[in-house]
XYZ file of C-alpha atoms in Angstrom:
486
model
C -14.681 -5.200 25.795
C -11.501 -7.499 25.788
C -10.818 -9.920 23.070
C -7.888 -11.659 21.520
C -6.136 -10.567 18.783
C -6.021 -12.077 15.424
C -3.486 -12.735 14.016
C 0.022 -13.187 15.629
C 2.000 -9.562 15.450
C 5.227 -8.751 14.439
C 6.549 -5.417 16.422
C 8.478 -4.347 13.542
C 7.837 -1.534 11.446
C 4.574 -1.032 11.969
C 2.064 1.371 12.374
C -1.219 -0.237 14.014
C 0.477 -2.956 16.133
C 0.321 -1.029 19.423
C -3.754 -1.731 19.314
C -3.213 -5.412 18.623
C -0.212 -6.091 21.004
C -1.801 -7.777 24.368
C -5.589 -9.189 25.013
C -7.128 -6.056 25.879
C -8.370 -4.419 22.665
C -9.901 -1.812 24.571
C -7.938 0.724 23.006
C -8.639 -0.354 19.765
C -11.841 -0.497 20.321
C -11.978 3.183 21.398
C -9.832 4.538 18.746
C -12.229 3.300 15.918
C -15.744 4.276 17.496
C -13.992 7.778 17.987
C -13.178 8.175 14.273
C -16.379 6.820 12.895
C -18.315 8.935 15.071
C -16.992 11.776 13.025
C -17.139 10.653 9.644
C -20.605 11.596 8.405
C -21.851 8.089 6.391
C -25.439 7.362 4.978
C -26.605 4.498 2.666
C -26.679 6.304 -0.431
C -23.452 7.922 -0.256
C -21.220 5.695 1.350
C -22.561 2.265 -0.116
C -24.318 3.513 -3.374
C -27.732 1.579 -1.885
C -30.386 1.471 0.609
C -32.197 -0.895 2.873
C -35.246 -2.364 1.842
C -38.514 -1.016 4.201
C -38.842 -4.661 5.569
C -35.085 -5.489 6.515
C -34.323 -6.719 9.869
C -31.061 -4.908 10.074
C -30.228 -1.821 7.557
C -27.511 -2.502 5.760
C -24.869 0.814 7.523
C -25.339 -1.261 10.272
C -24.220 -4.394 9.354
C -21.678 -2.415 7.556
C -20.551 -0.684 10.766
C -20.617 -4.284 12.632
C -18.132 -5.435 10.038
C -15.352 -2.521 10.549
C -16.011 -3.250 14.155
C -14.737 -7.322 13.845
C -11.489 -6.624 14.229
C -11.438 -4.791 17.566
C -13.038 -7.975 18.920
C -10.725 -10.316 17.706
C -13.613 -11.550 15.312
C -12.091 -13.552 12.263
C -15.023 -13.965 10.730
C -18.878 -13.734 10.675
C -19.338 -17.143 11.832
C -17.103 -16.766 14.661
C -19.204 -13.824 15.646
C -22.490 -16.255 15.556
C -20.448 -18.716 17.540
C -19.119 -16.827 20.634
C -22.112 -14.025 19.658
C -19.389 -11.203 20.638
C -21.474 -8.201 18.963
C -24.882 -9.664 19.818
C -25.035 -6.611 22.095
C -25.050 -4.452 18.627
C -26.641 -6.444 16.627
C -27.874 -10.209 17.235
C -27.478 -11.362 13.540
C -26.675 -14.854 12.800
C -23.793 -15.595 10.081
C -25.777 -15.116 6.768
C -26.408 -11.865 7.817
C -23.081 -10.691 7.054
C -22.278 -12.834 4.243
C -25.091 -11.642 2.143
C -24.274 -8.061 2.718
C -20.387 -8.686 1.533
C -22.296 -10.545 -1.515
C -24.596 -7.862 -2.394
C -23.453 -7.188 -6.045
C -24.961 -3.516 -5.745
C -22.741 -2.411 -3.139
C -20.011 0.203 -4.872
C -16.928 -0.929 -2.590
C -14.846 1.696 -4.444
C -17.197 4.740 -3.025
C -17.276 3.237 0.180
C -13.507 3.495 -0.034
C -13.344 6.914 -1.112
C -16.291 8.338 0.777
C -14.339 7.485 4.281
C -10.584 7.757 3.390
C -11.191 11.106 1.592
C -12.745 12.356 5.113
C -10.076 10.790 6.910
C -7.525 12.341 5.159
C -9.368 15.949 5.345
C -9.125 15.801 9.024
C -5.521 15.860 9.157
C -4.974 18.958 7.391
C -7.410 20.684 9.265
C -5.872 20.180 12.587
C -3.910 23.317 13.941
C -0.734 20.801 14.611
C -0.477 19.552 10.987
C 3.378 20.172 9.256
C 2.870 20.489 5.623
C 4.853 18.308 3.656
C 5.507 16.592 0.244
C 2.155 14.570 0.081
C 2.587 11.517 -2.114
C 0.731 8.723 -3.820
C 2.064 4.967 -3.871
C 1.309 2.057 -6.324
C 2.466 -1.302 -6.020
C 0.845 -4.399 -5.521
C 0.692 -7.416 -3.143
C -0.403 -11.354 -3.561
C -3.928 -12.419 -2.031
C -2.830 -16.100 -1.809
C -5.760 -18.492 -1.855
C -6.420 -22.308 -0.663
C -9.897 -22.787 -2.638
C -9.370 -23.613 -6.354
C -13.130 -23.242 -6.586
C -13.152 -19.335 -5.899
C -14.451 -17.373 -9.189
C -11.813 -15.945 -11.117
C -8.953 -17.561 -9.244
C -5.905 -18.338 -10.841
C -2.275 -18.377 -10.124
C -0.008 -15.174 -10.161
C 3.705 -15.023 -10.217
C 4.601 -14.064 -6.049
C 8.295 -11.563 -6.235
C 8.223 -12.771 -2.385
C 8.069 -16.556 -3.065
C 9.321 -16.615 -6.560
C 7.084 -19.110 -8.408
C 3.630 -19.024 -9.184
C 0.723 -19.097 -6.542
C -2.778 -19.284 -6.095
C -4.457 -16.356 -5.658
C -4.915 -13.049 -7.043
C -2.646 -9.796 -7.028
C -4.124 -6.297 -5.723
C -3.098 -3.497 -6.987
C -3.482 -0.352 -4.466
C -2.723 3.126 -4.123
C -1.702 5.099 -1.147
C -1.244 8.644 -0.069
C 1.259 9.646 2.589
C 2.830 12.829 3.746
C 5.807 11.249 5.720
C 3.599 10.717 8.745
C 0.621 8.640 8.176
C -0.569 6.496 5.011
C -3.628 5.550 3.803
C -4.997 3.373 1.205
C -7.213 5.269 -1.331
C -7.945 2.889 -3.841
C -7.777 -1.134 -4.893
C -8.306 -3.100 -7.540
C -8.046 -7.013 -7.539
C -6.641 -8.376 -10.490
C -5.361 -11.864 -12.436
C -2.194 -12.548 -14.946
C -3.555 -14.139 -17.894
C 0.134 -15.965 -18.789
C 0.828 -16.788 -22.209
C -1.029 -19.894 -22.532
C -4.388 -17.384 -21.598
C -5.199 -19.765 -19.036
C -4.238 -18.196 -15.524
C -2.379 -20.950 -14.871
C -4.927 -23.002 -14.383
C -5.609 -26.531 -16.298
C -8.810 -26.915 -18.156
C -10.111 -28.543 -15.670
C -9.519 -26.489 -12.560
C -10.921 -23.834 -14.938
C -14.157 -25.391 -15.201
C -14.412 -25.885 -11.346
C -14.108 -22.253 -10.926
C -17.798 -20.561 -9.400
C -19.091 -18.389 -12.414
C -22.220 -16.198 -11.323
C -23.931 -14.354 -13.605
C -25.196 -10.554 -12.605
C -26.700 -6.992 -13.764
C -24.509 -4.930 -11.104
C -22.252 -2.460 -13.062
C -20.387 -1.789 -10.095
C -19.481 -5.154 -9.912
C -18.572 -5.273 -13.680
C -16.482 -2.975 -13.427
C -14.368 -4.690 -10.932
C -14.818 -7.377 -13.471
C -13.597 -5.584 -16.052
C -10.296 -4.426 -14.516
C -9.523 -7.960 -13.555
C -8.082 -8.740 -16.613
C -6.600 -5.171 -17.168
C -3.327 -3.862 -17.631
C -1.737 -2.469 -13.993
C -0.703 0.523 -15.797
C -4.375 1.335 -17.429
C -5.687 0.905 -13.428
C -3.017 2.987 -12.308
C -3.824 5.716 -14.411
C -7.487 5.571 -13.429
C -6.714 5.360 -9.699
C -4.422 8.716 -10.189
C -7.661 10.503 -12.470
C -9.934 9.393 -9.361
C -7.366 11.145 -6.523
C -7.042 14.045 -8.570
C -11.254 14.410 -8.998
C -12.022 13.726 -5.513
C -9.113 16.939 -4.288
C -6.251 14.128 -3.276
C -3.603 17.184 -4.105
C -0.179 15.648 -4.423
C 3.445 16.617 -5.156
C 5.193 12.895 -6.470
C 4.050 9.294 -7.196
C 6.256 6.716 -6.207
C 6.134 3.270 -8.028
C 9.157 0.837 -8.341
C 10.693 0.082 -12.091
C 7.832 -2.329 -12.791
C 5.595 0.911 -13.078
C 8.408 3.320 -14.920
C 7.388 3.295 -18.501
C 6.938 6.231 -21.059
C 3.125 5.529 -21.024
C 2.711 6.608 -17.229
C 5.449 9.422 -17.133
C 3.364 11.107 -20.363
C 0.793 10.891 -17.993
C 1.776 12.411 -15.233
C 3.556 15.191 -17.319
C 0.391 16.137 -18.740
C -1.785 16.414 -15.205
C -3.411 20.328 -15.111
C -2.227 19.891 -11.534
C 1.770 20.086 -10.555
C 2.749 16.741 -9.775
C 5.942 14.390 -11.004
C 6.894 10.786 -11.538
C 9.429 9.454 -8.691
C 10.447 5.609 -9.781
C 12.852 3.130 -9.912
C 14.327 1.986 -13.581
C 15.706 -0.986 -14.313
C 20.094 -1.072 -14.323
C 21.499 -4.510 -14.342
C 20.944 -6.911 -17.532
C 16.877 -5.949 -17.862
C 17.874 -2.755 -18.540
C 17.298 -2.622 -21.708
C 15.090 0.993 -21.939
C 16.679 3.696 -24.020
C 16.471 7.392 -22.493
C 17.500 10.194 -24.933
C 20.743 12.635 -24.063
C 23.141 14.646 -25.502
C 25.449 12.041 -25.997
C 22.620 10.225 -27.951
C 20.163 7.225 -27.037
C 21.263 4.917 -23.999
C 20.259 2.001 -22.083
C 20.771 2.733 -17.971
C 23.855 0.120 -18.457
C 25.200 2.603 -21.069
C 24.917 5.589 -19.318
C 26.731 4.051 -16.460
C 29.929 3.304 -18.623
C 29.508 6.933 -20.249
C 29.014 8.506 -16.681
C 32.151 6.460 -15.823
C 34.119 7.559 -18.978
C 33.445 11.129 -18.009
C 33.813 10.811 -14.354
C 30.583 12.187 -13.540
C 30.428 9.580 -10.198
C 29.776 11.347 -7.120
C 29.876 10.390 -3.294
C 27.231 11.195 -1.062
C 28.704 11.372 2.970
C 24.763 11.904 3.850
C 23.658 8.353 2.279
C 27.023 6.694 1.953
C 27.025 5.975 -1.870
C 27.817 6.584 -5.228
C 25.963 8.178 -7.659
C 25.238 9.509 -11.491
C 23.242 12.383 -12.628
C 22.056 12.707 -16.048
C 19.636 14.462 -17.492
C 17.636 12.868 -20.583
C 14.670 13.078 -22.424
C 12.224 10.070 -22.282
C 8.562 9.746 -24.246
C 9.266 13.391 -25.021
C 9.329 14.533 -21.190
C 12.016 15.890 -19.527
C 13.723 13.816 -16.817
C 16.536 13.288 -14.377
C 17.833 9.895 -14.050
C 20.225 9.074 -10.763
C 22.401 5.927 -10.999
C 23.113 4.495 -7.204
C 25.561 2.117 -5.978
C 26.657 1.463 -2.226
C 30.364 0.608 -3.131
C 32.908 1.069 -6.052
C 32.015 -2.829 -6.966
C 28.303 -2.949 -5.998
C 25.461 -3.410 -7.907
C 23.742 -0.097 -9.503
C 20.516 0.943 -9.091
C 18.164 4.110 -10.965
C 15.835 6.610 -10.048
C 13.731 8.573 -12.618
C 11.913 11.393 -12.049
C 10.057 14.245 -13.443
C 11.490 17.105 -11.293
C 14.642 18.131 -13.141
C 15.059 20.549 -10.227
C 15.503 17.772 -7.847
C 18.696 17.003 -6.106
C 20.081 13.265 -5.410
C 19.143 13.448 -1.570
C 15.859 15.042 -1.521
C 14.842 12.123 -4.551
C 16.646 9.194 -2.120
C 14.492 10.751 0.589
C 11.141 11.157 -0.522
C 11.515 7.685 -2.790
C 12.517 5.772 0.788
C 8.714 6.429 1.289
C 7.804 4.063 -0.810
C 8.079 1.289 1.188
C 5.558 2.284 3.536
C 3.344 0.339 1.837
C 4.803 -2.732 2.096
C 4.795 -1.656 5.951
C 1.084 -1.097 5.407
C 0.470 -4.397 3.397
C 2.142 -6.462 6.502
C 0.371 -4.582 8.938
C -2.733 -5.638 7.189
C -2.132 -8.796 6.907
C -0.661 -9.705 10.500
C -3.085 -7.667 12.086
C -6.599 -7.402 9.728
C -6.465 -10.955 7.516
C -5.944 -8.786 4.618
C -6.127 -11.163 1.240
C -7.086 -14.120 4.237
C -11.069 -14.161 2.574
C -11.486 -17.585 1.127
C -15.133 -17.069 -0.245
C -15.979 -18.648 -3.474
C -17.450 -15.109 -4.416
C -15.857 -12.287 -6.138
C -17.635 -10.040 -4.327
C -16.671 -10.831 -1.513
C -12.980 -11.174 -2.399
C -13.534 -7.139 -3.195
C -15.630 -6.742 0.399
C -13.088 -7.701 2.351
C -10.038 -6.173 0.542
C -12.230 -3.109 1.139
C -13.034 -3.530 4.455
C -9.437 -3.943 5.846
C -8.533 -1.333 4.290
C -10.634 0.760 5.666
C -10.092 -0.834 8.958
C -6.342 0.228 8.488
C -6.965 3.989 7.943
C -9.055 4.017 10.918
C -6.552 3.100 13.193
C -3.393 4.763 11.145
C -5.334 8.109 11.706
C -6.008 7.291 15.338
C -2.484 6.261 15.779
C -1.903 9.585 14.423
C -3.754 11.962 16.496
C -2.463 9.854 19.707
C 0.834 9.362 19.188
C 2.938 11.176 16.526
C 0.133 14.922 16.723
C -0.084 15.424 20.412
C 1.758 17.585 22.684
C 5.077 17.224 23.175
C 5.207 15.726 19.722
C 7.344 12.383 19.145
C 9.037 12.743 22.779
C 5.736 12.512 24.124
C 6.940 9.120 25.888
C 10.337 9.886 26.484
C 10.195 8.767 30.151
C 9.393 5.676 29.120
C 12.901 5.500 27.658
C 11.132 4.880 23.952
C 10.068 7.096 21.708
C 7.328 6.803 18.933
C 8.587 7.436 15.554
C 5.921 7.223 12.084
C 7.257 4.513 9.740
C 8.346 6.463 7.053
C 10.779 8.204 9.741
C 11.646 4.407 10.600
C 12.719 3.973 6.822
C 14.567 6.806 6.311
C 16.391 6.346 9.587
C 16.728 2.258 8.468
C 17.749 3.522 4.990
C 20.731 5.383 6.427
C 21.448 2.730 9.449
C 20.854 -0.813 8.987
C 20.509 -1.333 4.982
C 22.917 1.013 3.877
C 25.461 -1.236 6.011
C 24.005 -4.433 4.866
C 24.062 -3.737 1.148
C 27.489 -2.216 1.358
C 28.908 -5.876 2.979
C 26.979 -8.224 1.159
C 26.613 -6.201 -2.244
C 23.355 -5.985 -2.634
C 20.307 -3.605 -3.952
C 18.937 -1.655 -1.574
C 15.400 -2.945 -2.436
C 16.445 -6.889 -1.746
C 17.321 -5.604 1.717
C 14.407 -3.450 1.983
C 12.001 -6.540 1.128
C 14.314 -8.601 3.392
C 13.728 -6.422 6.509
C 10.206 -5.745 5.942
C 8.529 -9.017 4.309
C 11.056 -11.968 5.833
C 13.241 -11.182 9.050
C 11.013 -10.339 12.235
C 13.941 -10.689 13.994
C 15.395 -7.055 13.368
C 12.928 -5.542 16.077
C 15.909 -4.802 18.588
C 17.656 -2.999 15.862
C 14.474 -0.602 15.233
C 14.665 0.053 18.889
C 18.085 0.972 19.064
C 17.506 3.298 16.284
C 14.440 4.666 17.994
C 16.873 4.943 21.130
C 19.553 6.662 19.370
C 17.341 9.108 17.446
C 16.129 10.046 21.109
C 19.524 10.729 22.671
């Protein structure tokens, strides 16, 4: 069972690159059967629909097949009919396969749930598990597109390419307790733009593929295409929180920091707080209510200066604000940040008025493991790659690699960072395997702190530097994973 990989790999930050890094995808291979063959899946519950009595193949199967592609190096279902690498599973030609991702019945949100929720059960029922602060994690990613045909496509504004591209944006969530994340929940959407257009010209709007259905799982995902992030936000929280997805902070950058969500998460029945960045610089432009009256972040960092409220932190190497304010009627504790007496300042909000500047620093560094996990996806599982003209299937495959992901995060898990002897389990190897959001926090301290202190920059420019644009950093991860070893 040896195939290629797919995609070329970065070894950078990463948590699922160690089953993709040579030819032999044994391991891979391995991993996944050994998961699935303990999560419990029928039709019903895990696709919301069943086979017909006179189907060739039943649809868990070719379901199964599909989380399987990856392992073989398998790009797609006709590369599967061409080199017929499963046809010891299942001998089904190409249309096979793209029917089932078609299927307009299938609930691809359940089918999300209905595995990750089991995934993430077996971790806290292991005798080795560390409780920690579990968190959730929205942000979003671009699904860049060729096909101007594809239903629904239009262009959405990139923050890694700055302009406008093809494609759609997904929205996820993630849950993570400082060792492992997993995707819980996705939901692809557009950007309408002023003009109402998608950025698309009457006539590329009239080549798009329009298909006409009575699937209300399907409409749905309709639906929330051309919904506000912060309305599907709220609704991905409600879901975690119904399906026992217990959680201490949610982590979102400023984008998501608004009075509408921070009401919300004050008013959860369950204890749980708002951990996101606000806007500083000249966007800044939100008013948060203190003693000393209503004030933009700008404002309160000439007041904090005025009253010589700046602090130094030895343990992060920075400067920093405290105030605490009042905003939509909810208490909260807002942290100004800056790496050097002239540097740029950032801002944390949160919830927790008991929290401290470290332990919010800390547990917000966690927040880029999902743009770890986004990478990993795509470099390793073509996620967003799916150039069907099909909606549908643009939801399918999201699904599907994210699913693939939390397969081989939790058997990355259980092999490397859970097993005895812990994270020195290789140590005669002279490496040592560290979880990603230990790589961040260790990078935090290391390798950005120095780089924003010298060039003068955010933080999160450095952050998306490292992560999204520079593969060359690898030997400086391994030094760090040295170091923390010695």
């Amino acid at each position: 069972l040896k195939a290629m990989s797919i995609h070329k790999i970065t070894p950078f930050l990463s948590d699922i690159k160690d089953f993709f890094k040579n030819s032999d995808m044994t391991a891979a291979i391995q991993n996944i059967s050994s998961i699935l063959g303990q999560v419990k899946m029928t039709e019903r519950d895990t696709l919301a629909v069943t086979s017909k009595r006179n189907c060739v193949y039943r649809l868990l199967t070719v379901f199964q097949c599909l989380l399987l592609f990856p392992c073989f190096g398998i790009r797609n279902a006709y590369r599967n009919q061409k080199y017929g690498t499963l046809d010891s599973l299942i001998k089904a030609r190409k249309d096979v396969f793209y029917r089932f991702m078609e299927n307009p019945d299938i609930d691809w949100r359940k089918t999300l749930w209905h595995i990750s929720v089991q995934l993430w059960n077996r971790i806290h029922i292991r005798s080795d598990h560390k409780a920690d602060e579990v968190c959730l994690i929205l942000d979003d990613t671009d699904h860049e597109k060729t096909g101007r045909t594809i239903e629904k496509i239009g262009r959405v504004h990139s923050h890694l390419a700055h302009k406008a591209v093809l494609g759609f944006k997904c929205l996820c969530m993630a849950v993570t307790d400082g060792v492992s994340q997993m995707l819980l929940d996705l939901a692809i959407v557009g950007e309408e733009g002023k003009k109402g257009n998608y950025g698309m010209s009457a006539r590329e709007l009239k080549r798009r593929r329009i298909t006409e259905h009575d699937s209300e799982a399907l409409r749905k995902r309709e639906q929330e295409y051309d919904m506000s992030k912060i309305v599907l936000a709220k609704q991905m929280i409600k879901r975690a929180i119904r399906r026992g997805i217990r959680f201490s902070y949610v982590l979102a950058d400023s984008w998501f920091t608004n009075k509408e969500i921070v009401q919300f998460i004050h008013s959860r029945h369950i204890k749980c707080h708002w951990l996101g960045m606000i806007k500083v610089g000249e966007n800044g432009k939100t008013k948060y209510h203190t003693k000393h009256g209503d004030l933009s972040a700008p404002a309160l960092v000439k007041l904090g200066k005025k009253l010589k409220l700046q602090k130094y932190s030895r343990k992060l190497k920075c400067y920093y604000i405290m105030f605490d304010a009042t905003f939509g009627g909810v208490p909260v504790r807002i942290f100004l940040v800056r790496r050097t007496q002239h540097g740029k300042w950032n801002g944390l909000l949160t919830t927790d008025t008991a929290m401290d500047f470290f332990k919010a620093w800390r547990i917000y560094s966690r927040r880029w493991a999902l743009d770890v996990v986004f990478k990993d996806c795509k470099t390793n599982l073509g996620f967003g790659k799916c150039q069907s003209t099909c909606f549908a299937s643009q939801i399918a495959a999201a699904t599907l690699c994210c699913l693939q992901y939390n397969i081989l995060s939790i058997a990355k898990r259980f092999s490397d960072y859970e097993t005895i002897g812990g994270l020195f389990r290789d140590i005669s190897k002279e490496t040592v395997q560290l979880s990603v959001a230990q790589q961040i926090w260790g990078i935090l301290q290391e390798i950005v702190s120095a780089i924003a202190r010298v060039f003068g920059l955010l933080d999160e420019e450095v952050y998306d530097a490292v992560i999204n644009h520079s593969d060359e950093l690898a030997h400086i991860a391994k030094f760090y994973n040295l170091k923390s070893a010695s």
